[in-house]
Amino acid sequence: MILVLLGAPGVGKGTQAQLISKEFSIPQISTGDILRKEVKEESELGKKAKTFMDSGGLVPDDVIVDMMEKRIKESDCANGFILDGFPRTIAQADALDKMLEKNNLKLDSAILVDVAQDKIVERLTGRRVCEKCGAVYHIKNNPPKKEGICDLCGGKLIQRDDDKEEIVLNRLKIYEELTQPLIAYYSEKNKLKKVDGVGAIEDIFKRVKAVL
Ligand code: AP5
Protein backbone atom coordinates (compact mmCIF):
# COMPACT_ATOMS: atom_id res chain seq x y z
CA MET A 1 0.00 0.00 0.00
CA ILE A 2 1.33 3.45 -0.97
CA LEU A 3 -0.29 6.43 0.71
CA VAL A 4 0.15 10.18 0.75
CA LEU A 5 -1.00 12.08 3.86
CA LEU A 6 -2.14 15.59 3.04
CA GLY A 7 -3.19 18.43 5.30
CA ALA A 8 -2.08 21.68 6.89
CA PRO A 9 0.71 21.76 9.48
CA GLY A 10 -0.53 20.30 12.76
CA VAL A 11 -3.67 18.52 11.54
CA GLY A 12 -2.32 15.22 12.85
CA LYS A 13 -0.64 13.71 9.78
CA GLY A 14 2.31 12.41 11.80
CA THR A 15 0.06 11.06 14.56
CA GLN A 16 -2.11 9.14 12.08
CA ALA A 17 0.89 8.03 9.99
CA GLN A 18 2.40 6.36 13.08
CA LEU A 19 -0.86 4.43 13.66
CA ILE A 20 -1.19 3.41 9.99
CA SER A 21 2.45 2.33 9.95
CA LYS A 22 1.89 0.02 12.96
CA GLU A 23 -1.41 -1.39 11.69
CA PHE A 24 -0.25 -2.16 8.13
CA SER A 25 3.48 -2.77 8.85
CA ILE A 26 4.68 -0.22 6.32
CA PRO A 27 7.17 2.59 7.08
CA GLN A 28 6.15 6.18 7.74
CA ILE A 29 8.36 8.44 5.64
CA SER A 30 8.22 11.91 7.13
CA THR A 31 10.16 14.51 5.17
CA GLY A 32 10.09 16.77 8.23
CA ASP A 33 11.67 14.06 10.44
CA ILE A 34 14.34 13.26 7.83
CA LEU A 35 15.21 16.95 7.46
CA ARG A 36 15.33 17.54 11.23
CA LYS A 37 17.75 14.59 11.58
CA GLU A 38 19.97 16.08 8.86
CA VAL A 39 19.90 19.47 10.60
CA LYS A 40 20.88 17.86 13.92
CA GLU A 41 23.77 16.03 12.26
CA GLU A 42 24.85 19.28 10.53
CA SER A 43 25.12 17.48 7.18
CA GLU A 44 25.36 19.43 3.90
CA LEU A 45 21.65 18.76 3.30
CA GLY A 46 20.82 19.79 6.86
CA LYS A 47 22.71 23.09 6.52
CA LYS A 48 20.89 23.83 3.27
CA ALA A 49 17.47 22.97 4.74
CA LYS A 50 17.85 24.77 8.07
CA THR A 51 17.42 28.34 6.82
CA PHE A 52 14.13 27.45 5.10
CA MET A 53 12.81 25.42 8.03
CA ASP A 54 13.62 28.06 10.66
CA SER A 55 11.35 30.59 8.97
CA GLY A 56 8.58 28.06 8.23
CA GLY A 57 9.30 28.16 4.48
CA LEU A 58 9.67 25.15 2.19
CA VAL A 59 12.97 23.51 1.35
CA PRO A 60 13.57 23.73 -2.47
CA ASP A 61 11.80 21.05 -4.55
CA ASP A 62 14.98 19.62 -6.14
CA VAL A 63 16.53 18.93 -2.72
CA ILE A 64 13.38 17.17 -1.48
CA VAL A 65 12.79 15.16 -4.66
CA ASP A 66 16.37 13.92 -4.68
CA MET A 67 16.09 12.89 -1.02
CA MET A 68 12.80 11.03 -1.58
CA GLU A 69 13.98 9.22 -4.71
CA LYS A 70 16.68 7.61 -2.60
CA ARG A 71 14.43 6.91 0.38
CA ILE A 72 11.69 4.97 -1.42
CA LYS A 73 14.28 2.62 -2.90
CA GLU A 74 15.35 1.38 0.55
CA SER A 75 14.47 -2.23 1.42
CA ASP A 76 11.87 -1.42 4.10
CA CYS A 77 9.69 0.16 1.36
CA ALA A 78 9.25 -3.12 -0.54
CA ASN A 79 5.65 -3.62 0.69
CA GLY A 80 4.63 0.02 0.51
CA PHE A 81 5.00 3.22 2.52
CA ILE A 82 3.22 6.27 3.89
CA LEU A 83 4.43 9.65 2.70
CA ASP A 84 3.94 12.17 5.52
CA GLY A 85 4.73 15.73 4.41
CA PHE A 86 5.54 14.92 0.79
CA PRO A 87 4.54 16.05 -1.79
CA ARG A 88 4.00 19.63 -0.75
CA THR A 89 3.96 21.43 -4.11
CA ILE A 90 2.58 20.57 -7.54
CA ALA A 91 6.17 20.15 -8.79
CA GLN A 92 6.82 17.58 -6.04
CA ALA A 93 3.56 15.74 -6.86
CA ASP A 94 4.57 15.53 -10.54
CA ALA A 95 7.99 14.26 -9.49
CA LEU A 96 6.38 11.63 -7.25
CA ASP A 97 4.18 10.41 -10.13
CA LYS A 98 7.29 9.98 -12.28
CA MET A 99 9.23 8.26 -9.47
CA LEU A 100 6.42 5.75 -8.92
CA GLU A 101 6.00 5.09 -12.62
CA LYS A 102 9.74 4.54 -13.05
CA ASN A 103 9.70 1.94 -10.25
CA ASN A 104 6.44 0.27 -11.46
CA LEU A 105 4.56 1.44 -8.38
CA LYS A 106 1.12 2.97 -7.96
CA LEU A 107 -0.27 5.41 -5.43
CA ASP A 108 -3.33 3.96 -3.64
CA SER A 109 -4.75 7.06 -1.95
CA ALA A 110 -4.03 10.60 -0.85
CA ILE A 111 -5.69 11.06 2.53
CA LEU A 112 -6.58 14.64 3.41
CA VAL A 113 -6.84 15.22 7.16
CA ASP A 114 -9.12 18.20 7.54
CA VAL A 115 -9.05 20.58 10.56
CA ALA A 116 -10.13 24.25 10.83
CA GLN A 117 -7.26 26.72 11.13
CA ASP A 118 -8.15 28.07 14.61
CA LYS A 119 -7.66 24.61 16.16
CA ILE A 120 -4.30 24.09 14.42
CA VAL A 121 -2.39 26.85 16.23
CA GLU A 122 -3.36 25.39 19.64
CA ARG A 123 -2.32 21.91 18.53
CA LEU A 124 1.09 23.04 17.32
CA THR A 125 2.03 25.33 20.18
CA GLY A 126 1.13 22.49 22.63
CA ARG A 127 2.98 19.79 20.72
CA ARG A 128 5.97 18.02 22.28
CA VAL A 129 8.14 15.45 20.51
CA CYS A 130 10.57 12.86 21.81
CA GLU A 131 14.11 13.90 20.87
CA LYS A 132 15.14 10.23 20.81
CA CYS A 133 12.39 8.30 18.95
CA GLY A 134 10.25 11.09 17.45
CA ALA A 135 6.96 10.06 19.16
CA VAL A 136 4.45 12.93 19.17
CA TYR A 137 2.51 14.21 22.22
CA HIS A 138 0.36 17.20 23.15
CA ILE A 139 0.49 18.81 26.58
CA LYS A 140 -3.35 18.74 26.85
CA ASN A 141 -4.78 16.45 24.14
CA ASN A 142 -2.26 13.61 24.23
CA PRO A 143 0.00 14.00 27.28
CA PRO A 144 2.70 11.50 28.22
CA LYS A 145 2.21 9.47 31.43
CA LYS A 146 5.12 11.33 33.04
CA GLU A 147 5.56 15.01 32.19
CA GLY A 148 8.44 15.69 29.78
CA ILE A 149 9.30 11.97 29.31
CA CYS A 150 8.45 9.74 26.35
CA ASP A 151 6.15 6.79 27.23
CA LEU A 152 7.77 4.63 24.57
CA CYS A 153 11.52 5.05 25.08
CA GLY A 154 12.03 7.28 28.14
CA GLY A 155 13.57 10.02 25.95
CA LYS A 156 13.24 13.75 26.73
CA LEU A 157 10.26 15.59 25.21
CA ILE A 158 11.08 18.89 23.51
CA GLN A 159 9.25 21.66 21.64
CA ARG A 160 10.13 22.03 17.95
CA ASP A 161 11.71 25.40 17.05
CA ASP A 162 9.12 25.95 14.30
CA ASP A 163 6.19 25.43 16.69
CA LYS A 164 6.43 29.02 17.98
CA GLU A 165 3.29 30.97 17.13
CA GLU A 166 4.72 33.45 14.56
CA ILE A 167 6.41 30.64 12.64
CA VAL A 168 3.27 28.49 12.79
CA LEU A 169 1.33 31.34 11.14
CA ASN A 170 3.89 31.55 8.32
CA ARG A 171 3.74 27.76 7.81
CA LEU A 172 -0.04 27.99 7.48
CA LYS A 173 0.27 30.78 4.90
CA ILE A 174 2.76 28.75 2.86
CA TYR A 175 0.45 25.72 3.08
CA GLU A 176 -2.44 27.73 1.63
CA GLU A 177 -0.33 29.09 -1.22
CA LEU A 178 1.73 26.05 -2.24
CA THR A 179 0.26 22.84 -0.80
CA GLN A 180 -3.51 23.33 -0.88
CA PRO A 181 -3.58 23.06 -4.72
CA LEU A 182 -2.69 19.36 -4.22
CA ILE A 183 -6.25 18.74 -3.01
CA ALA A 184 -7.57 19.46 -6.52
CA TYR A 185 -4.58 17.62 -8.06
CA TYR A 186 -5.41 14.32 -6.30
CA SER A 187 -9.16 14.83 -6.56
CA GLU A 188 -8.85 15.03 -10.37
CA LYS A 189 -6.92 11.74 -10.30
CA ASN A 190 -9.68 10.14 -8.13
CA LYS A 191 -7.15 9.46 -5.37
CA LEU A 192 -8.37 11.91 -2.73
CA LYS A 193 -9.98 10.59 0.50
CA LYS A 194 -11.08 13.26 2.93
CA VAL A 195 -11.15 12.54 6.68
CA ASP A 196 -12.48 14.84 9.39
CA GLY A 197 -9.45 15.43 11.65
CA VAL A 198 -11.38 16.72 14.68
CA GLY A 199 -12.08 14.37 17.59
CA ALA A 200 -10.19 11.72 19.53
CA ILE A 201 -7.04 10.37 17.84
CA GLU A 202 -8.43 6.78 17.88
CA ASP A 203 -11.73 7.94 16.30
CA ILE A 204 -9.85 9.68 13.50
CA PHE A 205 -7.81 6.54 12.96
CA LYS A 206 -11.10 4.57 12.59
CA ARG A 207 -12.15 7.10 9.92
CA VAL A 208 -8.81 6.67 8.14
CA LYS A 209 -9.18 2.88 8.13
CA ALA A 210 -12.74 3.20 6.84
CA VAL A 211 -11.60 5.11 3.72
CA LEU A 212 -8.69 2.78 2.96
P1 AP5 B 1 6.84 18.78 8.90
O1 AP5 B 1 7.55 18.19 10.02
O2 AP5 B 1 6.31 17.89 7.82
O3 AP5 B 1 5.69 19.70 9.47
P2 AP5 B 1 4.16 19.92 9.05
O4 AP5 B 1 3.63 19.42 7.79
O5 AP5 B 1 4.03 21.35 9.26
O6 AP5 B 1 3.40 18.98 9.92
P3 AP5 B 1 3.54 18.83 11.40
O7 AP5 B 1 4.59 17.80 11.73
O8 AP5 B 1 3.75 20.18 12.05
O9 AP5 B 1 2.08 18.37 11.84
P4 AP5 B 1 1.29 17.02 11.67
O10 AP5 B 1 0.17 17.22 10.73
O11 AP5 B 1 2.20 15.86 11.42
O12 AP5 B 1 0.65 16.91 13.10
P5 AP5 B 1 1.02 16.01 14.38
O13 AP5 B 1 0.57 14.61 14.19
O14 AP5 B 1 2.43 16.24 14.80
O15 AP5 B 1 7.76 19.86 8.16
C1 AP5 B 1 8.57 20.78 8.86
C2 AP5 B 1 9.33 21.66 7.90
O16 AP5 B 1 10.20 20.85 7.06
C3 AP5 B 1 8.47 22.44 6.90
O17 AP5 B 1 8.00 23.66 7.43
C4 AP5 B 1 9.47 22.65 5.73
O18 AP5 B 1 10.36 23.69 6.00
C5 AP5 B 1 10.24 21.34 5.70
N1 AP5 B 1 9.63 20.35 4.81
C6 AP5 B 1 9.07 19.15 5.17
N2 AP5 B 1 8.61 18.49 4.09
C7 AP5 B 1 8.88 19.28 3.01
C8 AP5 B 1 8.62 19.16 1.62
N3 AP5 B 1 8.00 18.08 1.13
N4 AP5 B 1 9.01 20.17 0.81
C9 AP5 B 1 9.65 21.24 1.30
N5 AP5 B 1 9.92 21.44 2.61
C10 AP5 B 1 9.55 20.46 3.46
O19 AP5 B 1 0.02 16.69 15.45
C11 AP5 B 1 0.18 18.03 15.90
C12 AP5 B 1 -0.18 18.12 17.40
O20 AP5 B 1 -1.59 17.88 17.56
C13 AP5 B 1 0.52 17.06 18.27
O21 AP5 B 1 0.85 17.63 19.51
C14 AP5 B 1 -0.53 15.94 18.45
O22 AP5 B 1 -0.37 15.21 19.66
C15 AP5 B 1 -1.83 16.75 18.42
N6 AP5 B 1 -2.93 15.99 17.85
C16 AP5 B 1 -2.88 15.07 16.85
N7 AP5 B 1 -4.12 14.58 16.58
C17 AP5 B 1 -4.97 15.25 17.42
C18 AP5 B 1 -6.38 15.21 17.63
N8 AP5 B 1 -7.16 14.39 16.94
N9 AP5 B 1 -6.92 16.04 18.55
C19 AP5 B 1 -6.14 16.87 19.27
N10 AP5 B 1 -4.80 16.95 19.14
C20 AP5 B 1 -4.22 16.15 18.22
mmCIF file with all atom_site columns, C-alpha atoms in Angstrom, residues 28-111:
data_model
loop_
_atom_site.group_PDB
_atom_site.id
_atom_site.type_symbol
_atom_site.label_atom_id
_atom_site.label_alt_id
_atom_site.label_comp_id
_atom_site.label_asym_id
_atom_site.label_entity_id
_atom_site.label_seq_id
_atom_site.pdbx_PDB_ins_code
_atom_site.Cartn_x
_atom_site.Cartn_y
_atom_site.Cartn_z
_atom_site.occupancy
_atom_site.B_iso_or_equiv
_atom_site.pdbx_formal_charge
_atom_site.auth_seq_id
_atom_site.auth_comp_id
_atom_site.auth_asym_id
_atom_site.auth_atom_id
_atom_site.pdbx_PDB_model_num
ATOM 1  C CA . GLN A 1 28  ? 6.154  6.184  7.739   1.00 0.00 ? 28  GLN A CA 1
ATOM 2  C CA . ILE A 1 29  ? 8.362  8.439  5.641   1.00 0.00 ? 29  ILE A CA 1
ATOM 3  C CA . SER A 1 30  ? 8.220  11.913 7.133   1.00 0.00 ? 30  SER A CA 1
ATOM 4  C CA . THR A 1 31  ? 10.164 14.506 5.169   1.00 0.00 ? 31  THR A CA 1
ATOM 5  C CA . GLY A 1 32  ? 10.093 16.771 8.233   1.00 0.00 ? 32  GLY A CA 1
ATOM 6  C CA . ASP A 1 33  ? 11.674 14.057 10.435  1.00 0.00 ? 33  ASP A CA 1
ATOM 7  C CA . ILE A 1 34  ? 14.343 13.257 7.832   1.00 0.00 ? 34  ILE A CA 1
ATOM 8  C CA . LEU A 1 35  ? 15.212 16.949 7.464   1.00 0.00 ? 35  LEU A CA 1
ATOM 9  C CA . ARG A 1 36  ? 15.330 17.540 11.230  1.00 0.00 ? 36  ARG A CA 1
ATOM 10 C CA . LYS A 1 37  ? 17.746 14.594 11.585  1.00 0.00 ? 37  LYS A CA 1
ATOM 11 C CA . GLU A 1 38  ? 19.968 16.078 8.859   1.00 0.00 ? 38  GLU A CA 1
ATOM 12 C CA . VAL A 1 39  ? 19.899 19.471 10.602  1.00 0.00 ? 39  VAL A CA 1
ATOM 13 C CA . LYS A 1 40  ? 20.878 17.858 13.919  1.00 0.00 ? 40  LYS A CA 1
ATOM 14 C CA . GLU A 1 41  ? 23.775 16.030 12.257  1.00 0.00 ? 41  GLU A CA 1
ATOM 15 C CA . GLU A 1 42  ? 24.848 19.282 10.528  1.00 0.00 ? 42  GLU A CA 1
ATOM 16 C CA . SER A 1 43  ? 25.118 17.481 7.176   1.00 0.00 ? 43  SER A CA 1
ATOM 17 C CA . GLU A 1 44  ? 25.359 19.433 3.901   1.00 0.00 ? 44  GLU A CA 1
ATOM 18 C CA . LEU A 1 45  ? 21.647 18.763 3.298   1.00 0.00 ? 45  LEU A CA 1
ATOM 19 C CA . GLY A 1 46  ? 20.817 19.792 6.865   1.00 0.00 ? 46  GLY A CA 1
ATOM 20 C CA . LYS A 1 47  ? 22.712 23.085 6.520   1.00 0.00 ? 47  LYS A CA 1
ATOM 21 C CA . LYS A 1 48  ? 20.889 23.833 3.271   1.00 0.00 ? 48  LYS A CA 1
ATOM 22 C CA . ALA A 1 49  ? 17.467 22.968 4.744   1.00 0.00 ? 49  ALA A CA 1
ATOM 23 C CA . LYS A 1 50  ? 17.849 24.774 8.065   1.00 0.00 ? 50  LYS A CA 1
ATOM 24 C CA . THR A 1 51  ? 17.416 28.340 6.816   1.00 0.00 ? 51  THR A CA 1
ATOM 25 C CA . PHE A 1 52  ? 14.128 27.449 5.101   1.00 0.00 ? 52  PHE A CA 1
ATOM 26 C CA . MET A 1 53  ? 12.808 25.419 8.027   1.00 0.00 ? 53  MET A CA 1
ATOM 27 C CA . ASP A 1 54  ? 13.624 28.056 10.657  1.00 0.00 ? 54  ASP A CA 1
ATOM 28 C CA . SER A 1 55  ? 11.353 30.587 8.970   1.00 0.00 ? 55  SER A CA 1
ATOM 29 C CA . GLY A 1 56  ? 8.576  28.064 8.226   1.00 0.00 ? 56  GLY A CA 1
ATOM 30 C CA . GLY A 1 57  ? 9.296  28.160 4.484   1.00 0.00 ? 57  GLY A CA 1
ATOM 31 C CA . LEU A 1 58  ? 9.669  25.153 2.186   1.00 0.00 ? 58  LEU A CA 1
ATOM 32 C CA . VAL A 1 59  ? 12.970 23.513 1.347   1.00 0.00 ? 59  VAL A CA 1
ATOM 33 C CA . PRO A 1 60  ? 13.566 23.728 -2.474  1.00 0.00 ? 60  PRO A CA 1
ATOM 34 C CA . ASP A 1 61  ? 11.805 21.055 -4.553  1.00 0.00 ? 61  ASP A CA 1
ATOM 35 C CA . ASP A 1 62  ? 14.981 19.622 -6.137  1.00 0.00 ? 62  ASP A CA 1
ATOM 36 C CA . VAL A 1 63  ? 16.530 18.934 -2.715  1.00 0.00 ? 63  VAL A CA 1
ATOM 37 C CA . ILE A 1 64  ? 13.385 17.172 -1.475  1.00 0.00 ? 64  ILE A CA 1
ATOM 38 C CA . VAL A 1 65  ? 12.786 15.159 -4.656  1.00 0.00 ? 65  VAL A CA 1
ATOM 39 C CA . ASP A 1 66  ? 16.373 13.920 -4.677  1.00 0.00 ? 66  ASP A CA 1
ATOM 40 C CA . MET A 1 67  ? 16.086 12.894 -1.016  1.00 0.00 ? 67  MET A CA 1
ATOM 41 C CA . MET A 1 68  ? 12.801 11.029 -1.584  1.00 0.00 ? 68  MET A CA 1
ATOM 42 C CA . GLU A 1 69  ? 13.976 9.218  -4.710  1.00 0.00 ? 69  GLU A CA 1
ATOM 43 C CA . LYS A 1 70  ? 16.685 7.608  -2.597  1.00 0.00 ? 70  LYS A CA 1
ATOM 44 C CA . ARG A 1 71  ? 14.428 6.908  0.379   1.00 0.00 ? 71  ARG A CA 1
ATOM 45 C CA . ILE A 1 72  ? 11.688 4.971  -1.419  1.00 0.00 ? 72  ILE A CA 1
ATOM 46 C CA . LYS A 1 73  ? 14.281 2.615  -2.899  1.00 0.00 ? 73  LYS A CA 1
ATOM 47 C CA . GLU A 1 74  ? 15.347 1.384  0.546   1.00 0.00 ? 74  GLU A CA 1
ATOM 48 C CA . SER A 1 75  ? 14.474 -2.230 1.422   1.00 0.00 ? 75  SER A CA 1
ATOM 49 C CA . ASP A 1 76  ? 11.866 -1.420 4.101   1.00 0.00 ? 76  ASP A CA 1
ATOM 50 C CA . CYS A 1 77  ? 9.690  0.162  1.364   1.00 0.00 ? 77  CYS A CA 1
ATOM 51 C CA . ALA A 1 78  ? 9.254  -3.118 -0.539  1.00 0.00 ? 78  ALA A CA 1
ATOM 52 C CA . ASN A 1 79  ? 5.654  -3.619 0.688   1.00 0.00 ? 79  ASN A CA 1
ATOM 53 C CA . GLY A 1 80  ? 4.626  0.017  0.513   1.00 0.00 ? 80  GLY A CA 1
ATOM 54 C CA . PHE A 1 81  ? 5.005  3.224  2.524   1.00 0.00 ? 81  PHE A CA 1
ATOM 55 C CA . ILE A 1 82  ? 3.217  6.266  3.891   1.00 0.00 ? 82  ILE A CA 1
ATOM 56 C CA . LEU A 1 83  ? 4.426  9.649  2.697   1.00 0.00 ? 83  LEU A CA 1
ATOM 57 C CA . ASP A 1 84  ? 3.943  12.169 5.515   1.00 0.00 ? 84  ASP A CA 1
ATOM 58 C CA . GLY A 1 85  ? 4.732  15.726 4.407   1.00 0.00 ? 85  GLY A CA 1
ATOM 59 C CA . PHE A 1 86  ? 5.542  14.922 0.785   1.00 0.00 ? 86  PHE A CA 1
ATOM 60 C CA . PRO A 1 87  ? 4.539  16.050 -1.788  1.00 0.00 ? 87  PRO A CA 1
ATOM 61 C CA . ARG A 1 88  ? 4.000  19.635 -0.747  1.00 0.00 ? 88  ARG A CA 1
ATOM 62 C CA . THR A 1 89  ? 3.964  21.431 -4.109  1.00 0.00 ? 89  THR A CA 1
ATOM 63 C CA . ILE A 1 90  ? 2.577  20.573 -7.541  1.00 0.00 ? 90  ILE A CA 1
ATOM 64 C CA . ALA A 1 91  ? 6.168  20.149 -8.794  1.00 0.00 ? 91  ALA A CA 1
ATOM 65 C CA . GLN A 1 92  ? 6.820  17.580 -6.039  1.00 0.00 ? 92  GLN A CA 1
ATOM 66 C CA . ALA A 1 93  ? 3.559  15.739 -6.861  1.00 0.00 ? 93  ALA A CA 1
ATOM 67 C CA . ASP A 1 94  ? 4.566  15.530 -10.536 1.00 0.00 ? 94  ASP A CA 1
ATOM 68 C CA . ALA A 1 95  ? 7.994  14.258 -9.495  1.00 0.00 ? 95  ALA A CA 1
ATOM 69 C CA . LEU A 1 96  ? 6.377  11.627 -7.251  1.00 0.00 ? 96  LEU A CA 1
ATOM 70 C CA . ASP A 1 97  ? 4.184  10.409 -10.125 1.00 0.00 ? 97  ASP A CA 1
ATOM 71 C CA . LYS A 1 98  ? 7.292  9.984  -12.282 1.00 0.00 ? 98  LYS A CA 1
ATOM 72 C CA . MET A 1 99  ? 9.226  8.263  -9.468  1.00 0.00 ? 99  MET A CA 1
ATOM 73 C CA . LEU A 1 100 ? 6.422  5.747  -8.925  1.00 0.00 ? 100 LEU A CA 1
ATOM 74 C CA . GLU A 1 101 ? 6.002  5.091  -12.621 1.00 0.00 ? 101 GLU A CA 1
ATOM 75 C CA . LYS A 1 102 ? 9.742  4.539  -13.047 1.00 0.00 ? 102 LYS A CA 1
ATOM 76 C CA . ASN A 1 103 ? 9.696  1.942  -10.255 1.00 0.00 ? 103 ASN A CA 1
ATOM 77 C CA . ASN A 1 104 ? 6.444  0.267  -11.458 1.00 0.00 ? 104 ASN A CA 1
ATOM 78 C CA . LEU A 1 105 ? 4.562  1.442  -8.385  1.00 0.00 ? 105 LEU A CA 1
ATOM 79 C CA . LYS A 1 106 ? 1.117  2.969  -7.960  1.00 0.00 ? 106 LYS A CA 1
ATOM 80 C CA . LEU A 1 107 ? -0.275 5.407  -5.431  1.00 0.00 ? 107 LEU A CA 1
ATOM 81 C CA . ASP A 1 108 ? -3.333 3.963  -3.639  1.00 0.00 ? 108 ASP A CA 1
ATOM 82 C CA . SER A 1 109 ? -4.749 7.059  -1.947  1.00 0.00 ? 109 SER A CA 1
ATOM 83 C CA . ALA A 1 110 ? -4.035 10.599 -0.855  1.00 0.00 ? 110 ALA A CA 1
ATOM 84 C CA . ILE A 1 111 ? -5.694 11.059 2.530   1.00 0.00 ? 111 ILE A CA 1
#
